[in-house]
Amino acid sequence: MFALVLFAFAALVLADPLPVVLWHGMGDTCCFPFSMGAVSDALTKSGIPYVHSIEIGDSVAADEYHGFFGNVNDAVAGVCKSLKADPKLAGGFNAIGFSQGGQFLRAYVERCNDPPVTNLISFGGQHFGVSDIPSCVGTNETLCRLMGEVLGLGAYLPGVNGFSVQAQYFRDPLQRDLYLQQNIFLPDINNEGPTKNPLYKRNLESLKNFVLIKFLDDTTVVPRASEWFETFRWGTLNPASIIPYNETDLYKEDWIGLRTLDTTQRLHFLGCPGEHMQFSLDYLHEEVTLPYLLR
Ligand SMILES: *[C@@H]1O[C@H](CO)[C@@H](O)[C@H](O)[C@H]1NC(C)=O
Ligand SMILES: *[C@@H]1O[C@H](CO)[C@@H](O)[C@H](O)[C@H]1NC(C)=O
């Protein structure tokens, strides 16, 4: 009898998973049927009751444009508003960020988290930024070429630093001071400046799980180690100088709660074989949906 009651309770919990919010990557949109549309359908088939795929701007074309150009801080603030305004998310949700959407959703958690995220999944997010211009595979060629040209002028130039989205997570290990002064997004969410925002740490530490998926053969993101919160030592672009995640100051001094999550077994490192964002829906189901979204 007791066992039966327990079983019924477990079934109830599994039958009622949280909704899921998606934030797409550069060159993608909320709703392309072959990308976020397919992910959204797969999640729905697995039993996720509701999927909200973030759109920046008021059309799919605007959304695609804003993956390359615009102010990321404004985008995150807008997402904070629109997620709070969605009544189906009022009880909290799980979140999956794809590529740059990974660090943008982390910014949502750190700055707003209302309604709160339970599990945060990062598919190839650049948590320690990029140190080279991302390549244009599978994106709108015109927009992507323009991104490369603008970013090539200098990520930390006024006029570029608030306009090129990729400049806002460009971390040049040869220009530490400029990065810290002129990059308007990444140093802030990483609490790399002299004053640390305690809210960022408190909010990130409130996650049940933070899952970092790195694409093992990624050549789009330089360095791919950024997907596991690893980065170059200051002053060098030598790949052999990548610092293990747990030897960075961000980790050791626990600027954003990463160490706390790690030492309480809530930080997970997954390696997905293949190039940037080349994962199958089966991978999503086995490695993310079953272990994190359905329980
Ligand atoms: C690429 O983006 C530009 C600017 O938004 C748009 O005019 C063009 O139609 C897009 N190209 C494709 C192939 O989607
Ligand atoms: C860092 O993490 C690795 C892998 O989890 C572990 O083997 C190593 O002991 C850790 N190093 C420190 C300094 O904690």
Coordinates of C-alpha atoms and ligand atoms in Angstrom, one line a residue:
M1 CA 0.0 0.0 0.0
F2 CA 2.7 2.4 1.1
A3 CA 4.8 1.5 -2.0
L4 CA 1.9 2.1 -4.2
V5 CA 1.3 5.6 -2.8
L6 CA 5.0 6.4 -3.3
F7 CA 4.9 5.1 -6.9
A8 CA 1.8 7.2 -7.7
F9 CA 3.6 10.2 -6.3
A10 CA 6.7 9.6 -8.4
A11 CA 4.5 9.2 -11.5
L12 CA 2.8 12.5 -10.7
V13 CA 6.1 14.4 -10.4
L14 CA 7.4 13.0 -13.7
A15 CA 4.1 13.8 -15.4
D16 CA 4.5 17.4 -14.5
P17 CA 7.8 18.7 -15.8
L18 CA 8.7 22.4 -15.8
P19 CA 8.3 24.4 -19.0
V20 CA 11.5 25.1 -21.0
V21 CA 12.9 28.4 -22.4
L22 CA 15.3 28.3 -25.3
W23 CA 17.7 31.1 -26.4
H24 CA 19.1 30.5 -29.9
G25 CA 22.6 31.2 -31.2
M26 CA 24.2 33.6 -33.7
G27 CA 22.7 33.3 -37.2
D28 CA 19.8 31.4 -35.9
T29 CA 16.3 32.5 -34.8
C30 CA 13.6 31.6 -32.4
C31 CA 11.7 29.7 -34.9
F32 CA 13.5 28.2 -37.9
P33 CA 11.8 24.8 -38.4
F34 CA 15.2 23.0 -38.8
S35 CA 16.7 24.4 -35.6
M36 CA 14.9 25.7 -32.6
G37 CA 11.6 24.6 -34.2
A38 CA 12.9 21.0 -34.3
V39 CA 14.2 21.2 -30.7
S40 CA 11.0 22.6 -29.5
D41 CA 9.0 19.8 -31.2
A42 CA 11.3 17.2 -29.8
L43 CA 10.9 18.6 -26.2
T44 CA 7.1 18.7 -26.6
K45 CA 7.1 15.0 -27.8
S46 CA 9.2 14.1 -24.7
G47 CA 6.5 15.5 -22.5
I48 CA 7.6 19.1 -21.8
P49 CA 4.3 20.9 -21.4
Y50 CA 5.4 24.3 -22.8
V51 CA 8.4 25.6 -24.7
H52 CA 9.1 29.4 -25.0
S53 CA 11.7 30.1 -27.7
I54 CA 13.2 33.6 -27.2
E55 CA 12.8 36.1 -30.0
I56 CA 14.7 39.4 -29.9
G57 CA 12.8 42.1 -31.8
D58 CA 9.3 41.8 -33.4
S59 CA 10.0 39.5 -36.3
V60 CA 12.1 36.5 -37.3
A61 CA 14.3 38.8 -39.5
A62 CA 14.8 41.2 -36.6
D63 CA 15.7 38.3 -34.4
E64 CA 18.3 37.0 -36.8
Y65 CA 19.8 40.6 -37.1
H66 CA 20.0 41.0 -33.4
G67 CA 22.1 37.8 -33.1
F68 CA 24.8 39.9 -34.7
F69 CA 24.0 43.5 -33.9
G70 CA 22.6 45.3 -30.9
N71 CA 23.3 45.9 -27.2
V72 CA 23.3 42.6 -25.3
N73 CA 22.5 44.3 -22.0
D74 CA 19.4 45.7 -23.5
A75 CA 18.5 42.3 -25.0
V76 CA 18.9 40.6 -21.6
A77 CA 16.8 43.3 -19.9
G78 CA 14.1 42.8 -22.6
V79 CA 14.1 39.1 -22.1
C80 CA 13.7 39.6 -18.3
K81 CA 10.6 41.5 -19.0
S82 CA 9.1 39.2 -21.6
L83 CA 9.7 36.0 -19.5
K84 CA 8.1 37.7 -16.5
A85 CA 5.2 38.6 -18.6
D86 CA 4.6 35.0 -19.8
P87 CA 2.0 33.5 -17.4
K88 CA 2.9 30.0 -18.4
L89 CA 6.4 30.5 -16.9
A90 CA 5.2 32.0 -13.6
G91 CA 6.1 28.8 -11.7
G92 CA 9.7 28.8 -12.9
F93 CA 11.3 26.9 -15.8
N94 CA 14.4 25.1 -17.1
A95 CA 16.5 26.9 -19.7
I96 CA 18.6 25.8 -22.6
G97 CA 21.0 28.2 -24.2
F98 CA 22.5 27.5 -27.6
S99 CA 26.0 28.9 -28.3
Q100 CA 26.0 32.6 -27.4
G101 CA 22.4 32.0 -26.0
G102 CA 24.2 30.1 -23.2
Q103 CA 26.0 33.1 -21.7
F104 CA 22.9 35.3 -22.4
L105 CA 20.7 33.0 -20.4
R106 CA 23.3 32.9 -17.6
A107 CA 23.0 36.7 -17.6
Y108 CA 19.3 36.3 -17.2
V109 CA 19.8 34.1 -14.2
E110 CA 22.4 36.3 -12.6
R111 CA 20.6 39.6 -13.2
C112 CA 16.9 38.7 -13.0
N113 CA 16.0 35.1 -12.4
D114 CA 12.3 36.1 -11.9
P115 CA 10.7 33.6 -12.6
P116 CA 13.6 31.4 -11.5
V117 CA 15.5 28.9 -13.5
T118 CA 15.9 25.4 -12.0
N119 CA 18.3 23.7 -14.5
L120 CA 20.5 25.8 -16.8
I121 CA 21.9 23.9 -19.8
S122 CA 24.6 25.5 -22.0
F123 CA 25.1 24.0 -25.5
G124 CA 28.5 25.3 -26.6
G125 CA 28.1 28.7 -24.7
Q126 CA 31.2 30.9 -24.6
H127 CA 31.4 31.5 -20.9
F128 CA 34.9 32.9 -21.0
G129 CA 34.2 34.6 -24.3
V130 CA 36.0 34.2 -27.7
S131 CA 39.4 35.3 -28.6
D132 CA 38.9 35.1 -32.4
I133 CA 36.2 36.1 -34.8
P134 CA 33.6 33.3 -35.0
S135 CA 33.3 31.6 -38.4
C136 CA 30.2 31.9 -40.5
V137 CA 29.1 28.3 -41.0
G138 CA 25.4 27.9 -41.3
T139 CA 24.5 31.5 -40.8
N140 CA 23.2 34.4 -43.0
E141 CA 26.4 35.1 -45.0
T142 CA 25.7 38.8 -45.5
L143 CA 25.1 39.5 -41.9
C144 CA 27.9 37.3 -40.8
R145 CA 30.4 38.9 -43.1
L146 CA 29.4 42.3 -41.8
M147 CA 29.8 41.0 -38.3
G148 CA 33.4 40.0 -39.1
E149 CA 34.1 43.3 -40.7
V150 CA 32.8 45.4 -37.8
L151 CA 34.4 43.2 -35.2
G152 CA 37.7 43.3 -37.2
L153 CA 37.8 47.1 -36.6
G154 CA 38.4 46.4 -32.9
A155 CA 36.1 44.8 -30.4
Y156 CA 36.8 47.4 -27.7
L157 CA 36.3 50.5 -29.9
P158 CA 33.4 52.8 -28.9
G159 CA 30.8 52.3 -31.5
V160 CA 31.8 48.7 -32.0
N161 CA 31.6 47.6 -28.3
G162 CA 27.9 48.4 -28.0
F163 CA 26.9 47.4 -31.5
S164 CA 28.6 44.1 -32.4
V165 CA 27.1 41.4 -30.3
Q166 CA 30.2 39.2 -30.6
A167 CA 32.4 42.2 -29.4
Q168 CA 30.4 42.0 -26.2
Y169 CA 31.9 38.6 -25.4
F170 CA 35.3 39.1 -27.1
R171 CA 38.0 38.5 -24.6
D172 CA 41.5 39.3 -26.0
P173 CA 44.1 37.9 -23.6
L174 CA 46.6 40.4 -25.1
Q175 CA 44.5 43.4 -24.1
R176 CA 43.5 42.8 -20.5
D177 CA 42.9 46.4 -19.5
L178 CA 41.0 47.3 -22.6
Y179 CA 38.8 44.2 -22.2
L180 CA 38.0 45.0 -18.6
Q181 CA 37.3 48.7 -19.4
Q182 CA 35.6 48.6 -22.8
N183 CA 33.8 45.3 -23.0
I184 CA 30.3 46.1 -21.8
F185 CA 28.9 42.6 -21.1
L186 CA 31.2 39.6 -20.4
P187 CA 33.5 41.2 -17.6
D188 CA 30.3 42.2 -15.8
I189 CA 28.5 38.8 -15.8
N190 CA 31.8 37.1 -14.9
N191 CA 32.3 39.6 -12.0
E192 CA 35.8 40.2 -13.3
G193 CA 35.9 43.9 -12.3
P194 CA 37.1 45.2 -9.0
T195 CA 33.6 45.3 -7.5
K196 CA 31.8 42.0 -7.4
N197 CA 28.0 42.0 -7.7
P198 CA 26.8 39.6 -4.9
L199 CA 23.4 39.1 -6.6
Y200 CA 25.1 37.4 -9.6
K201 CA 26.7 34.8 -7.3
R202 CA 23.6 34.3 -5.2
N203 CA 21.4 33.8 -8.2
L204 CA 23.7 31.4 -10.0
E205 CA 24.2 29.4 -6.8
S206 CA 20.4 28.9 -6.6
L207 CA 20.5 26.6 -9.7
K208 CA 19.7 23.0 -9.1
N209 CA 22.1 22.1 -11.9
F210 CA 24.3 24.0 -14.3
V211 CA 25.2 21.8 -17.3
L212 CA 28.1 22.8 -19.6
I213 CA 28.2 21.0 -22.9
K214 CA 31.4 21.5 -25.0
F215 CA 31.7 20.4 -28.6
L216 CA 34.8 18.3 -28.6
D217 CA 35.8 19.2 -32.2
D218 CA 34.6 22.8 -32.2
T219 CA 36.5 25.1 -34.6
T220 CA 34.0 27.9 -34.6
V221 CA 34.6 28.9 -31.0
V222 CA 38.2 29.9 -30.1
P223 CA 39.1 28.7 -27.7
R224 CA 36.5 25.9 -27.4
A225 CA 37.6 25.5 -23.8
S226 CA 35.5 28.6 -23.1
E227 CA 32.5 26.2 -23.2
W228 CA 33.7 24.6 -20.0
F229 CA 34.6 28.0 -18.4
E230 CA 38.3 27.8 -19.3
T231 CA 40.4 30.5 -20.9
F232 CA 43.8 31.6 -22.0
R233 CA 46.3 33.0 -19.5
W234 CA 46.6 36.8 -19.8
G235 CA 49.2 37.8 -22.3
T236 CA 49.2 34.8 -24.6
L237 CA 47.2 33.1 -27.3
N238 CA 49.1 29.9 -27.0
P239 CA 46.6 27.0 -26.7
A240 CA 48.9 25.2 -24.3
S241 CA 48.3 28.1 -21.9
I242 CA 44.6 27.4 -21.4
I243 CA 43.9 27.4 -17.6
P244 CA 41.8 24.5 -16.2
Y245 CA 38.4 25.8 -15.1
N246 CA 39.2 25.2 -11.4
E247 CA 42.5 27.2 -11.6
T248 CA 40.9 30.5 -12.8
D249 CA 40.5 33.3 -10.3
L250 CA 36.8 33.4 -11.2
Y251 CA 36.6 29.8 -9.8
K252 CA 39.1 30.0 -7.0
E253 CA 37.7 33.2 -5.5
D254 CA 34.1 32.1 -6.4
W255 CA 33.2 35.4 -8.1
I256 CA 29.9 34.0 -9.5
G257 CA 29.3 30.8 -7.5
L258 CA 30.8 28.4 -9.9
R259 CA 33.0 26.8 -7.2
T260 CA 30.0 26.5 -4.9
L261 CA 28.0 24.7 -7.6
D262 CA 31.0 22.4 -8.3
T263 CA 31.6 21.4 -4.7
T264 CA 28.0 20.6 -4.2
Q265 CA 27.9 18.3 -7.4
R266 CA 25.6 20.7 -9.3
L267 CA 28.1 21.7 -12.0
H268 CA 28.3 19.1 -14.9
F269 CA 30.7 19.0 -17.8
L270 CA 29.6 17.1 -20.9
G271 CA 31.6 16.6 -24.1
C272 CA 29.6 16.3 -27.3
P273 CA 31.5 14.8 -30.2
G274 CA 31.6 16.9 -33.3
E275 CA 31.7 20.5 -34.6
H276 CA 30.0 23.5 -33.0
M277 CA 26.3 22.9 -32.5
Q278 CA 26.4 19.5 -34.4
F279 CA 24.3 17.5 -31.9
S280 CA 21.4 15.1 -32.7
L281 CA 17.9 15.2 -31.2
D282 CA 18.8 11.8 -29.7
Y283 CA 21.8 13.4 -27.9
L284 CA 19.4 16.1 -26.6
H285 CA 17.0 13.5 -25.4
E286 CA 19.5 11.2 -23.7
E287 CA 21.9 13.7 -22.2
V288 CA 19.6 16.6 -21.4
T289 CA 15.9 15.9 -21.5
L290 CA 15.9 12.6 -19.6
P291 CA 18.4 13.5 -16.8
Y292 CA 17.6 17.2 -16.3
L293 CA 14.2 18.2 -17.8
L294 CA 12.0 15.2 -16.9
R295 CA 13.0 14.9 -13.3
Ligands
LIG1 C1 20.3 37.9 -44.5 O1 20.0 39.0 -43.7 C2 19.6 40.2 -44.5 C3 19.5 41.4 -43.5 O2 18.6 41.1 -42.5 C4 18.4 39.9 -45.2 O3 18.0 41.0 -46.0 C5 18.6 38.7 -46.1 O4 17.4 38.3 -46.8 C6 19.1 37.5 -45.4 N1 19.5 36.4 -46.3 C7 19.0 35.2 -46.2 C8 19.5 34.2 -47.2 O5 18.2 34.9 -45.3
LIG2 C1 40.4 20.5 -11.0 O1 39.5 19.6 -11.6 C2 40.1 18.4 -12.0 C3 39.0 17.6 -12.8 O2 37.8 17.6 -12.2 C4 40.7 17.6 -10.8 O3 41.2 16.4 -11.2 C5 41.7 18.5 -10.1 O4 42.2 17.9 -9.0 C6 41.1 19.9 -9.8 N1 42.1 20.8 -9.4 C7 42.0 21.6 -8.3 C8 43.1 22.5 -8.0 O5 41.0 21.5 -7.5

